[in-house]
Coordinates of C-alpha atoms in Angstrom, one line a residue:
Chain A
X77 CA 65.3 -11.6 70.7
X78 CA 66.8 -8.4 69.6
X79 CA 67.8 -9.9 66.4
X80 CA 64.2 -11.1 65.9
X81 CA 62.8 -7.7 66.6
X82 CA 65.2 -6.1 64.3
X83 CA 64.3 -8.7 61.7
X84 CA 60.6 -8.0 62.4
X85 CA 61.1 -4.3 62.1
X86 CA 63.0 -4.8 58.8
X87 CA 60.1 -6.9 57.5
X88 CA 57.6 -4.3 58.7
X89 CA 59.7 -1.6 57.1
X90 CA 59.9 -3.5 53.8
X91 CA 56.2 -4.2 54.0
X92 CA 55.2 -0.7 54.6
X93 CA 57.6 0.6 51.9
X94 CA 56.2 -2.0 49.5
X95 CA 52.6 -1.0 50.4
X96 CA 53.3 2.7 49.9
X97 CA 55.1 2.3 46.7
X98 CA 52.4 0.0 45.4
X99 CA 49.6 2.4 46.6
X100 CA 51.5 5.3 44.9
X101 CA 51.7 3.3 41.8
X102 CA 48.0 2.5 41.8
X103 CA 47.1 6.1 42.7
X104 CA 49.3 7.5 40.0
X105 CA 47.8 5.0 37.6
X106 CA 44.3 6.2 38.4
X107 CA 45.4 9.8 38.1
X108 CA 47.0 9.2 34.8
X109 CA 43.8 7.5 33.7
X110 CA 41.8 10.4 34.9
X111 CA 44.1 12.8 33.1
X112 CA 43.7 10.9 29.9
X113 CA 40.0 10.9 30.3
X114 CA 39.9 14.6 31.0
X115 CA 42.0 15.2 27.9
X116 CA 39.7 13.0 25.8
X117 CA 36.7 14.8 27.1
X118 CA 38.0 18.3 26.5
X119 CA 36.7 18.9 23.0
X120 CA 33.1 19.1 24.0
X121 CA 31.7 18.2 20.6
X122 CA 28.2 16.6 20.8
X123 CA 26.1 14.8 18.3
X124 CA 22.3 14.3 18.2
X125 CA 21.2 10.7 18.3
X126 CA 17.8 9.1 18.2
X127 CA 17.5 6.4 20.8
X128 CA 15.6 3.2 20.3
X129 CA 12.5 4.5 22.1
X130 CA 12.4 7.5 19.8
X131 CA 14.1 10.1 22.0
X132 CA 16.5 12.6 20.7
X133 CA 19.6 12.8 22.9
X134 CA 22.8 14.8 22.8
X135 CA 25.8 12.5 23.2
X136 CA 29.5 13.5 23.5
X137 CA 31.4 12.4 20.5
X138 CA 34.1 10.9 22.6
X139 CA 31.7 8.4 24.1
X140 CA 30.8 6.9 20.8
X141 CA 32.3 3.5 20.0
X142 CA 32.3 2.0 16.5
X143 CA 30.0 -1.0 16.5
X144 CA 31.5 -4.3 15.3
X145 CA 28.7 -5.1 12.9
X146 CA 24.9 -5.8 13.0
X147 CA 23.7 -8.1 15.8
X148 CA 23.9 -11.9 15.1
X149 CA 20.2 -12.3 14.7
X150 CA 20.1 -9.7 12.0
X151 CA 23.1 -11.2 10.2
X152 CA 21.6 -14.7 10.4
X153 CA 18.2 -13.5 9.1
X154 CA 19.4 -11.5 6.1
X155 CA 22.0 -14.2 5.3
X156 CA 19.2 -16.8 5.1
X157 CA 17.0 -14.6 2.9
X158 CA 19.5 -13.4 0.4
X159 CA 19.2 -10.4 -1.9
X160 CA 15.8 -10.2 -3.6
X161 CA 15.6 -10.2 -7.4
X162 CA 19.1 -11.3 -8.0
X163 CA 20.5 -14.5 -9.6
X164 CA 24.2 -14.5 -9.4
X165 CA 26.4 -16.3 -12.0
X166 CA 30.1 -16.6 -12.5
X167 CA 32.0 -17.1 -15.8
X168 CA 35.6 -18.4 -15.7
X169 CA 37.6 -17.9 -18.9
X170 CA 40.1 -20.7 -18.9
X171 CA 42.0 -19.3 -21.9
X172 CA 43.2 -16.4 -19.7
X173 CA 44.1 -18.3 -16.5
X174 CA 47.8 -18.6 -16.1
X175 CA 47.9 -19.7 -12.5
X176 CA 48.7 -16.4 -10.9
X177 CA 46.9 -17.7 -7.7
X178 CA 45.8 -14.2 -6.6
X179 CA 42.2 -15.3 -6.4
X180 CA 43.2 -18.0 -3.9
X181 CA 45.2 -15.5 -1.8
X182 CA 42.3 -13.0 -1.7
X183 CA 39.8 -15.7 -0.8
X184 CA 41.9 -17.1 2.0
X185 CA 42.4 -13.6 3.3
X186 CA 38.7 -12.7 3.2
X187 CA 37.5 -15.9 4.8
X188 CA 40.3 -16.3 7.3
X189 CA 41.7 -19.6 5.9
X190 CA 45.1 -21.1 6.2
X191 CA 47.2 -21.4 3.0
X192 CA 46.3 -25.1 2.7
X193 CA 42.6 -24.5 2.9
X194 CA 40.8 -23.6 -0.3
X195 CA 37.4 -22.2 -1.1
X196 CA 38.8 -21.7 -4.6
X197 CA 41.6 -23.8 -5.9
X198 CA 43.5 -23.5 -9.2
X199 CA 43.9 -27.0 -10.7
X200 CA 46.1 -28.3 -13.5
X201 CA 43.9 -30.1 -16.0
X202 CA 44.6 -32.3 -18.9
X203 CA 41.5 -33.9 -20.4
X204 CA 43.2 -36.7 -22.3
X205 CA 46.7 -37.9 -23.1
X206 CA 47.3 -35.8 -26.2
X207 CA 45.2 -32.8 -25.3
X208 CA 46.6 -29.5 -24.1
X209 CA 47.0 -29.0 -20.4
X210 CA 45.4 -25.9 -18.8
X211 CA 44.7 -24.3 -15.5
X212 CA 41.2 -24.3 -14.0
X213 CA 40.1 -22.3 -11.0
X214 CA 37.4 -24.3 -9.2
X215 CA 35.1 -22.6 -6.6
X216 CA 31.8 -23.9 -5.3
X217 CA 29.5 -24.3 -8.2
X218 CA 26.4 -22.9 -6.3
X219 CA 24.2 -25.5 -8.0
X220 CA 20.5 -24.8 -8.7
X221 CA 19.9 -28.5 -7.7
X222 CA 22.5 -28.8 -4.9
X223 CA 23.2 -32.3 -3.6
X224 CA 24.8 -30.9 -0.5
X225 CA 21.7 -29.2 0.9
X226 CA 19.6 -32.4 0.4
X227 CA 21.7 -34.4 2.8
X228 CA 22.1 -31.9 5.6
X229 CA 20.3 -33.3 8.6
X230 CA 20.1 -30.0 10.5
X231 CA 19.2 -27.3 7.9
X232 CA 22.7 -25.8 8.2
X233 CA 23.5 -25.6 4.5
X234 CA 20.8 -24.1 2.3
X235 CA 20.2 -22.2 -0.9
X236 CA 18.9 -18.6 -0.9
X237 CA 16.7 -16.8 -3.3
X238 CA 19.7 -15.2 -5.2
X239 CA 21.1 -18.6 -6.0
X240 CA 23.9 -18.7 -3.5
X241 CA 24.4 -21.8 -1.4
X242 CA 25.6 -21.0 2.2
X243 CA 26.4 -22.7 5.4
X244 CA 25.3 -21.7 8.9
X245 CA 28.2 -22.6 11.1
X246 CA 26.1 -21.9 14.2
X247 CA 23.8 -24.8 13.2
X248 CA 26.4 -27.1 11.5
X249 CA 27.1 -30.3 13.6
X250 CA 30.1 -31.4 11.5
X251 CA 28.7 -34.6 10.2
X252 CA 30.3 -34.0 6.8
X253 CA 27.5 -35.6 4.8
X254 CA 27.6 -32.5 2.5
X255 CA 31.3 -33.1 1.8
X256 CA 30.4 -36.7 0.7
X257 CA 27.5 -35.5 -1.4
X258 CA 29.3 -32.7 -3.3
X259 CA 30.6 -34.0 -6.7
X260 CA 32.8 -31.0 -7.1
X261 CA 34.8 -31.4 -3.8
X262 CA 34.0 -27.7 -3.0
X263 CA 33.8 -28.1 0.8
X264 CA 36.4 -28.2 3.5
X265 CA 36.2 -29.2 7.1
X266 CA 37.8 -27.3 9.9
X267 CA 39.7 -30.1 11.7
X268 CA 41.7 -27.9 14.0
X269 CA 41.4 -24.5 15.5
X270 CA 41.0 -22.1 12.6
X271 CA 43.6 -19.5 11.6
X272 CA 43.7 -16.5 14.0
X273 CA 41.0 -18.1 16.2
X274 CA 42.2 -16.1 19.2
X275 CA 42.4 -12.8 17.3
X276 CA 38.8 -13.0 16.0
X277 CA 37.1 -14.7 18.9
X278 CA 35.0 -11.6 19.8
X279 CA 33.9 -10.9 16.2
X280 CA 30.2 -11.5 15.5
X281 CA 29.7 -14.5 13.3
X282 CA 28.8 -13.5 9.8
X283 CA 27.0 -16.2 7.9
X284 CA 27.7 -14.5 4.5
X285 CA 31.5 -14.8 5.0
X286 CA 31.8 -17.8 7.3
X287 CA 33.9 -15.7 9.6
X288 CA 35.1 -16.3 12.2
X289 CA 35.6 -19.9 11.2
X290 CA 34.5 -22.5 13.7
X291 CA 36.4 -25.7 14.5
X292 CA 34.5 -28.8 13.7
X293 CA 32.3 -27.3 11.0
X294 CA 32.2 -27.0 7.2
X295 CA 33.3 -24.1 5.2
X296 CA 33.2 -23.4 1.4
X297 CA 33.1 -20.7 -1.3
X298 CA 30.2 -18.2 -0.7
X299 CA 30.6 -15.9 -3.8
X300 CA 31.6 -13.4 -1.1
X301 CA 28.0 -12.8 -0.2
X302 CA 28.9 -10.1 2.2
X303 CA 30.6 -8.1 -0.5
X304 CA 27.7 -8.6 -3.0
X305 CA 25.5 -6.9 -0.4
X306 CA 27.6 -3.7 -1.0
X307 CA 27.5 -4.1 -4.8
X308 CA 31.2 -5.2 -4.8
X309 CA 32.5 -8.1 -6.9
X310 CA 33.6 -11.2 -5.0
X311 CA 37.2 -11.2 -3.6
X312 CA 38.5 -13.7 -6.2
X313 CA 36.9 -11.9 -9.1
X314 CA 38.3 -8.5 -8.3
X315 CA 41.8 -9.7 -7.4
X316 CA 42.5 -11.6 -10.6
X317 CA 45.3 -9.9 -12.6
X318 CA 44.5 -11.7 -15.9
X319 CA 40.8 -11.0 -16.5
X320 CA 39.8 -14.6 -15.9
X321 CA 36.6 -14.0 -14.0
X322 CA 33.2 -12.5 -15.0
X323 CA 30.5 -12.1 -12.4
X324 CA 27.0 -10.7 -12.6
X325 CA 23.3 -11.1 -12.3
X326 CA 21.6 -13.5 -14.7
X327 CA 18.3 -11.6 -14.4
X328 CA 20.1 -8.6 -16.0
X329 CA 21.9 -10.8 -18.5
X330 CA 25.1 -9.0 -17.8
X331 CA 28.4 -10.1 -16.3
X332 CA 31.3 -7.8 -15.4
X333 CA 35.0 -8.7 -15.7
X334 CA 36.8 -8.3 -12.4
X335 CA 40.1 -7.1 -14.0
X336 CA 39.0 -4.9 -16.9
X337 CA 35.6 -3.9 -15.4
X338 CA 34.1 -4.4 -18.8
X339 CA 30.5 -5.5 -18.7
X340 CA 29.2 -7.9 -21.4
X341 CA 26.0 -9.8 -22.1
X342 CA 26.1 -13.1 -20.3
X343 CA 24.1 -15.0 -22.9
X344 CA 26.3 -13.7 -25.7
X345 CA 29.5 -14.5 -23.9
X346 CA 28.4 -18.1 -23.2
X347 CA 27.1 -18.6 -26.7
X348 CA 30.0 -17.1 -28.7
X349 CA 32.6 -18.9 -26.7
X350 CA 30.9 -22.3 -26.3
X351 CA 30.6 -22.0 -22.5
X352 CA 30.0 -25.1 -20.4
X353 CA 29.4 -26.3 -16.9
X354 CA 31.2 -29.0 -14.9
X355 CA 29.7 -32.5 -14.8
X356 CA 26.4 -31.5 -16.5
X357 CA 25.4 -35.1 -16.6
X358 CA 24.7 -35.1 -12.8
X359 CA 21.9 -32.6 -13.2
X360 CA 23.2 -30.3 -10.5
X361 CA 22.7 -27.2 -12.7
X362 CA 25.8 -25.2 -11.7
X363 CA 25.9 -21.4 -11.6
X364 CA 29.6 -21.3 -12.5
X365 CA 30.2 -21.4 -16.3
X366 CA 33.5 -22.1 -18.0
X367 CA 34.9 -20.8 -21.3
X368 CA 37.2 -23.3 -23.0
X369 CA 41.0 -22.8 -23.0
X370 CA 41.4 -21.8 -26.6
X371 CA 43.7 -19.3 -28.3
X372 CA 46.0 -18.9 -25.3
X373 CA 48.5 -16.2 -25.7
X374 CA 51.0 -17.9 -23.4
X375 CA 52.6 -21.2 -23.0
X376 CA 51.3 -23.6 -20.4
X377 CA 53.8 -24.2 -17.7
X378 CA 52.9 -27.0 -15.3
X379 CA 56.0 -26.6 -13.2
X380 CA 54.3 -25.1 -10.2
X381 CA 57.4 -25.4 -8.0
X382 CA 59.3 -23.0 -10.2
X383 CA 58.3 -19.6 -8.9
X384 CA 59.5 -17.9 -12.1
X385 CA 56.9 -19.7 -14.1
X386 CA 54.0 -18.7 -11.9
X387 CA 53.1 -15.5 -13.7
Chain B
X271 CA 53.8 -27.1 -77.6
X272 CA 53.1 -27.6 -73.9
X273 CA 54.6 -24.2 -73.2
X274 CA 52.3 -22.6 -75.8
X275 CA 49.3 -24.1 -74.1
X276 CA 50.4 -22.8 -70.7
X277 CA 50.9 -19.4 -72.1
X278 CA 47.5 -19.4 -73.7
X279 CA 46.0 -20.6 -70.4
X280 CA 47.8 -17.8 -68.5
X281 CA 46.7 -15.2 -71.0
X282 CA 43.1 -16.4 -70.6
X283 CA 43.3 -16.2 -66.8
X284 CA 44.8 -12.7 -67.0
X285 CA 42.0 -11.7 -69.4
X286 CA 39.3 -12.9 -67.1
X287 CA 40.9 -11.0 -64.2
X288 CA 41.2 -7.8 -66.2
X289 CA 37.4 -7.8 -67.0
X290 CA 36.8 -8.1 -63.2
X291 CA 39.2 -5.3 -62.4
X292 CA 37.6 -2.7 -64.6
X293 CA 36.0 -0.8 -61.7
X294 CA 39.0 -1.1 -59.4
X295 CA 39.7 2.6 -59.4
X296 CA 36.6 3.8 -57.6
X297 CA 36.9 2.2 -54.2
X298 CA 35.0 4.3 -51.7
X299 CA 35.2 3.6 -48.0
X300 CA 32.4 4.9 -45.7
X301 CA 33.5 7.5 -43.2
X302 CA 32.6 5.5 -40.2
X303 CA 34.9 2.6 -41.4
X304 CA 37.8 5.1 -41.8
X305 CA 37.8 5.9 -38.1
X306 CA 38.6 2.4 -37.0
X307 CA 41.9 2.2 -35.3
X308 CA 44.3 -0.8 -35.1
X309 CA 43.8 -2.2 -31.5
X310 CA 47.1 -4.0 -31.6
X311 CA 50.4 -2.4 -30.8
X312 CA 53.3 -2.4 -33.2
X313 CA 55.4 -4.9 -31.2
X314 CA 57.9 -7.0 -33.0
X315 CA 55.9 -10.1 -32.2
X316 CA 52.8 -8.7 -33.8
X317 CA 54.7 -7.5 -36.9
X318 CA 56.3 -10.9 -37.4
X319 CA 53.0 -12.7 -37.0
X320 CA 51.5 -10.2 -39.5
X321 CA 54.3 -11.0 -41.9
X322 CA 53.5 -14.7 -41.8
X323 CA 49.8 -14.1 -42.5
X324 CA 50.8 -11.6 -45.3
X325 CA 53.1 -14.2 -47.0
X326 CA 50.3 -16.8 -47.0
X327 CA 47.4 -14.7 -48.0
X328 CA 48.6 -11.5 -49.8
X329 CA 52.1 -12.1 -51.3
X330 CA 50.9 -14.2 -54.3
X331 CA 49.4 -11.1 -55.9
X332 CA 50.9 -8.1 -54.1
X333 CA 54.4 -9.4 -54.0
X334 CA 56.9 -8.4 -51.3
X335 CA 56.1 -5.1 -49.6
X336 CA 58.2 -2.2 -50.9
X337 CA 59.9 -4.4 -53.6
X338 CA 57.3 -3.8 -56.3
X339 CA 57.3 -7.4 -57.5
X340 CA 53.5 -7.7 -57.7
X341 CA 51.7 -9.7 -60.4
X342 CA 51.5 -7.5 -63.5
X343 CA 47.7 -7.6 -63.9
X344 CA 45.9 -5.4 -66.4
X345 CA 44.5 -2.8 -66.4
X346 CA 45.2 -2.2 -62.7
X347 CA 48.1 -4.0 -61.1
X348 CA 47.8 -4.8 -57.4
X349 CA 49.4 -2.0 -55.4
X350 CA 52.6 -2.3 -53.5
X351 CA 51.3 -2.5 -50.0
X352 CA 54.6 -1.2 -48.5
X353 CA 54.6 2.0 -50.6
X354 CA 54.0 5.3 -49.0
X355 CA 51.2 6.0 -51.5
X356 CA 49.3 3.1 -50.1
X357 CA 50.1 3.7 -46.5
X358 CA 48.6 7.2 -46.5
X359 CA 45.3 5.5 -45.9
X360 CA 44.0 5.1 -42.3
X361 CA 44.1 1.7 -40.6
X362 CA 40.3 1.6 -40.9
X363 CA 40.4 2.1 -44.7
X364 CA 42.8 -0.8 -45.2
X365 CA 40.8 -3.0 -42.8
X366 CA 37.6 -2.2 -44.8
X367 CA 39.2 -3.0 -48.1
X368 CA 40.7 -6.3 -46.9
X369 CA 37.2 -7.2 -45.5
X370 CA 35.2 -6.3 -48.6
X371 CA 37.4 -6.8 -51.6
X372 CA 36.9 -5.2 -54.9
X373 CA 37.3 -6.5 -58.5
X374 CA 40.1 -9.0 -58.5
X375 CA 40.8 -8.4 -54.8
X376 CA 38.9 -11.1 -52.9
X377 CA 37.1 -10.6 -49.7
X378 CA 38.8 -11.7 -46.5
X379 CA 35.9 -11.1 -44.2
X380 CA 35.4 -14.7 -43.3
X381 CA 38.7 -16.3 -44.3
X382 CA 40.8 -14.2 -41.9
X383 CA 40.1 -13.5 -38.3
X384 CA 39.9 -9.9 -37.1
X385 CA 43.1 -10.4 -35.2
X386 CA 44.9 -11.7 -38.3
X387 CA 43.8 -8.8 -40.4
X388 CA 45.0 -6.3 -37.8
X389 CA 48.3 -8.1 -37.6
X390 CA 48.8 -7.7 -41.3
X391 CA 48.0 -4.0 -41.0
X392 CA 50.5 -3.8 -38.1
X393 CA 53.1 -5.4 -40.4
X394 CA 52.4 -3.0 -43.3
X395 CA 52.5 0.0 -40.9
X396 CA 56.0 -0.9 -40.1
X397 CA 57.0 0.3 -43.6
X398 CA 55.3 3.6 -43.0
X399 CA 57.9 6.4 -42.9
X400 CA 55.7 9.0 -41.5
X401 CA 53.6 7.0 -39.1
X402 CA 52.2 9.9 -37.1
X403 CA 50.9 11.7 -40.2
X404 CA 49.2 8.6 -41.5
X405 CA 47.5 7.8 -38.2
X406 CA 45.8 11.2 -38.0
X407 CA 42.1 11.0 -38.9
X408 CA 40.6 14.0 -40.6
X409 CA 39.0 15.7 -37.7
X410 CA 36.1 18.0 -37.9
X411 CA 36.8 21.3 -36.3
X412 CA 34.0 22.4 -34.0
X413 CA 33.6 26.0 -32.9
X414 CA 34.7 26.9 -29.4
X415 CA 31.8 26.3 -27.1
X416 CA 30.8 26.1 -23.4
X417 CA 27.8 24.7 -21.6
X418 CA 28.0 21.4 -23.6
X419 CA 24.9 19.4 -23.2
X420 CA 23.5 16.0 -24.3
X421 CA 19.8 15.9 -25.1
X422 CA 18.2 12.5 -25.1
X423 CA 15.3 11.6 -27.4
X424 CA 14.0 8.1 -26.7
X425 CA 11.7 6.3 -29.1
X426 CA 9.9 3.5 -27.2
X427 CA 8.3 1.9 -30.1
X428 CA 11.3 0.9 -32.1
X429 CA 13.6 1.1 -29.1
X430 CA 15.9 3.8 -30.5
X431 CA 18.0 6.3 -28.5
X432 CA 18.9 9.6 -30.2
X433 CA 21.5 11.6 -28.3
X434 CA 22.1 15.1 -29.4
X435 CA 25.3 16.9 -28.4
X436 CA 25.4 20.7 -28.5
X437 CA 27.2 23.6 -27.1
X438 CA 26.8 27.3 -26.6
X439 CA 29.1 29.5 -28.7
X440 CA 30.5 32.9 -27.5
X441 CA 27.8 34.6 -29.5
X442 CA 25.1 32.7 -27.6
X443 CA 24.0 30.3 -30.3
X444 CA 23.5 26.7 -29.5
X445 CA 25.4 24.7 -32.2
X446 CA 25.6 20.9 -32.8
X447 CA 29.0 19.3 -32.2
X448 CA 30.2 17.0 -34.9
X449 CA 32.5 14.0 -34.9
X450 CA 32.5 13.4 -31.1
X451 CA 32.3 9.9 -29.8
X452 CA 29.5 9.2 -27.3
X453 CA 29.1 6.2 -25.0
X454 CA 25.6 4.9 -24.4
X455 CA 25.5 2.6 -21.4
X456 CA 23.0 0.6 -19.4
X457 CA 23.5 0.2 -15.7
X458 CA 23.9 -3.3 -14.4
X459 CA 24.8 -4.6 -10.9
X460 CA 28.5 -4.4 -11.2
X461 CA 29.1 -2.0 -14.0
X462 CA 27.8 -0.4 -17.2
X463 CA 27.0 -2.3 -20.3
X464 CA 28.1 -0.4 -23.4
X465 CA 25.4 -0.5 -26.2
X466 CA 26.8 2.3 -28.4
X467 CA 28.2 -0.1 -31.1
X468 CA 31.2 0.6 -33.3
X469 CA 30.2 4.0 -34.8
X470 CA 28.9 6.3 -32.1
X471 CA 30.3 9.5 -33.5
X472 CA 28.0 12.5 -33.7
X473 CA 26.9 13.4 -37.2
X474 CA 26.6 17.0 -38.6
X475 CA 23.4 17.5 -36.6
X476 CA 25.3 16.5 -33.5
X477 CA 23.3 13.3 -33.3
X478 CA 24.1 9.7 -32.5
X479 CA 21.4 7.2 -33.2
X480 CA 21.6 3.9 -31.3
X481 CA 19.4 0.8 -31.4
X482 CA 18.7 -0.5 -27.9
X483 CA 19.1 -4.3 -27.8
X484 CA 15.7 -6.0 -28.3
X485 CA 16.3 -8.7 -25.7
X486 CA 18.1 -6.8 -22.9
X487 CA 16.2 -7.3 -19.6
X488 CA 15.0 -4.4 -17.5
X489 CA 13.3 -4.5 -14.2
X490 CA 9.7 -5.7 -13.5
X491 CA 8.3 -2.8 -15.5
X492 CA 11.1 -2.9 -18.1
X493 CA 12.9 0.2 -16.7
X494 CA 16.6 0.5 -17.4
X495 CA 19.0 3.1 -16.1
X496 CA 20.7 4.8 -19.1
X497 CA 23.9 6.8 -19.0
X498 CA 25.0 8.8 -22.0
X499 CA 28.4 10.5 -21.9
X500 CA 31.1 12.0 -24.1
X501 CA 33.6 9.2 -24.2
X502 CA 36.7 11.3 -24.1
X503 CA 36.7 13.8 -21.2
X504 CA 39.6 15.7 -22.9
X505 CA 37.2 17.6 -25.2
X506 CA 34.6 19.2 -22.9
X507 CA 35.3 17.8 -19.5
X508 CA 32.8 15.3 -18.1
X509 CA 29.6 15.6 -20.0
X510 CA 26.9 13.1 -19.2
X511 CA 23.2 12.6 -18.7
X512 CA 21.4 9.7 -17.1
X513 CA 17.8 8.7 -17.6
X514 CA 15.5 6.0 -16.6
X515 CA 13.7 4.7 -19.7
X516 CA 11.4 1.8 -20.2
X517 CA 13.3 0.2 -23.1
X518 CA 14.2 -3.1 -21.5
X519 CA 12.4 -6.4 -21.5
X520 CA 10.1 -6.6 -18.4
X521 CA 11.5 -9.4 -16.3
X522 CA 10.0 -11.0 -13.2
X523 CA 12.8 -12.5 -11.2
X524 CA 12.1 -16.1 -10.3
X525 CA 12.6 -17.0 -6.7
X526 CA 13.9 -20.5 -6.6
X527 CA 12.5 -20.8 -3.1
X528 CA 9.0 -20.5 -4.3
X529 CA 8.9 -24.1 -5.5
X530 CA 9.2 -27.1 -3.2
X531 CA 12.3 -29.1 -4.0
X532 CA 14.4 -31.9 -2.7
X533 CA 17.3 -29.4 -2.0
X534 CA 15.0 -27.1 -0.1
X535 CA 15.3 -26.8 3.7
X536 CA 12.6 -28.2 6.0
X537 CA 10.1 -25.5 5.2
X538 CA 10.5 -26.1 1.4
X539 CA 10.5 -29.9 1.4
X540 CA 8.2 -31.5 -1.2
X541 CA 4.8 -32.5 0.0
X542 CA 5.3 -36.2 -0.8
X543 CA 8.4 -36.3 1.4
X544 CA 6.6 -34.6 4.3
X545 CA 3.6 -37.0 3.9
X546 CA 5.6 -40.2 3.6
X547 CA 7.8 -39.3 6.5
X548 CA 4.9 -38.3 8.8
X549 CA 3.0 -41.4 7.6
X550 CA 6.0 -43.6 8.4
X551 CA 6.4 -42.2 11.9
X552 CA 2.7 -42.6 12.6
X553 CA 2.5 -46.1 11.3
X554 CA 5.6 -47.3 13.2
X555 CA 4.5 -45.8 16.5
X556 CA 1.0 -47.1 15.8
X557 CA 2.3 -50.6 15.5
X558 CA 4.2 -50.2 18.8
X559 CA 1.2 -48.8 20.6
X560 CA -1.0 -51.6 19.2
X561 CA 1.3 -54.3 20.5
X562 CA 1.5 -52.5 23.9
X563 CA -2.3 -52.2 24.0
X564 CA -2.6 -56.0 23.2
X565 CA -0.1 -56.8 25.9
X566 CA -2.1 -54.7 28.5
X567 CA -5.2 -56.8 27.6
X568 CA -3.5 -60.0 28.6
X569 CA -4.0 -59.8 32.4
X570 CA -7.7 -59.0 31.8
X571 CA -8.0 -62.0 29.6
X572 CA -6.4 -64.2 32.2
X573 CA -8.9 -63.0 34.8
X574 CA -11.9 -63.8 32.6
X575 CA -10.4 -67.2 31.9
X576 CA -10.3 -67.9 35.6

């Protein structure tokens, strides 16, 4: 019996000690938190804000939190409408592309893609047996007569007034009809959980960047529609080190080079360099134009596995 | 005998050349052309490619540079292109002469590309012993001024822009600044389109006269955002002026969503698709209901039979 009681008392003792230590911990934790709060609140700087119902209120600066972005409904609405009065075009000068692949990196970074997923891909081309090989970056062509939007059963992929073809991943049911319809193989399917899905799970979905990516839906090049809204050039265009890309507004008849920032007349550039579009016989009317790979100042090196030859 | 015929033929050829070369000595180059600079650097690669082009196109008359083994034409022999007397000219002067030709010197305007011509000039420059001296362009010396301003005069009828650059001297007089390059630019979505052309240096009145491109689009009313600035900030700091002018072509942006098309979403579907789809649904359901209706009639028919 004695032993039991002693045992009991020891347990009780341990229990009580544990409780007190735990309680102390919790209390100290609270106090620390309180202290931190007090410190944060000390500089009593206030700002005047207008509330939604039109009242002017004074708010402590420390209570302000940066908003993630606009609410989803607003993003969806403006993403569907597009930018009024614009008609975006891209010109890719094949004579300058030497497979630096910076456009691909920038794109994958912007749209949260894994290295094996491409919105834009640099391909090795050779038109016939005895013709010169060359590199060809291939994004979505943003056709004026897009086959992909015709087949979508749920209005998820659509064309906006500024010429850009987008996908609403909130609507997409993953049927992949559009992948089958696209003659340029511009679309990819998220078979698995996207890259950094856990990290971005609280981010509001932005239809103009397809981020965060959603498993079981389609994704493709968007001409960086979210950057265009801020008058910035698309990610691939501004990251190219070799001056391959021109981007601009066809209504203004001007395109700007992403590397040199030189602005030139779009019609002149196409006319003087014999610009062309891919698969024109399909009648898809692409918005991406190519300049032929003539007068190249470097040797083609198709050995992609050799890192030294990449630049 | 054959030799004699050859000699006579040669003499004849030389004679015809000499008549063409009579006016060779007066070879004036416009001031604007003199200002042109070689855009290519004097790298060994450029020099050697220039040498190749020289050997194909120039050597037959001018001989090897610096060796003086040119064709002995009369009355004016082709100059030695490697001599210092020749290289005292600016890049722009040589470029102009190659382009235009004079007397026996043919024009290379169309036969050589711009790049090829500059490569040849790069090659010839490599013989220049005082490179820096030869590169200097005769600069106009402007008086020391402050409060530098650009005044814009826009002629809407013939779409001309006249920019006037002037500054205030210490005495308080406003004087025109000469020989300064101006950039005339039009604002576009992602940058400025330069429309100043090749020769946008101010003249003695301090003016630059530029033709606005006839077919450059503006907004709905034809307004464009102009920016005129002194190209090189090193002269007077940043001097610029911007102006909204109605010089552009009025353009009404086309909204592709205004038309009904196959690629449009549900709201933009073509009428015939909407009609045939709705018609199809109605007719199929109609048939089904018709059959059901007939089936419901059966028991009634059976009763009346009885």
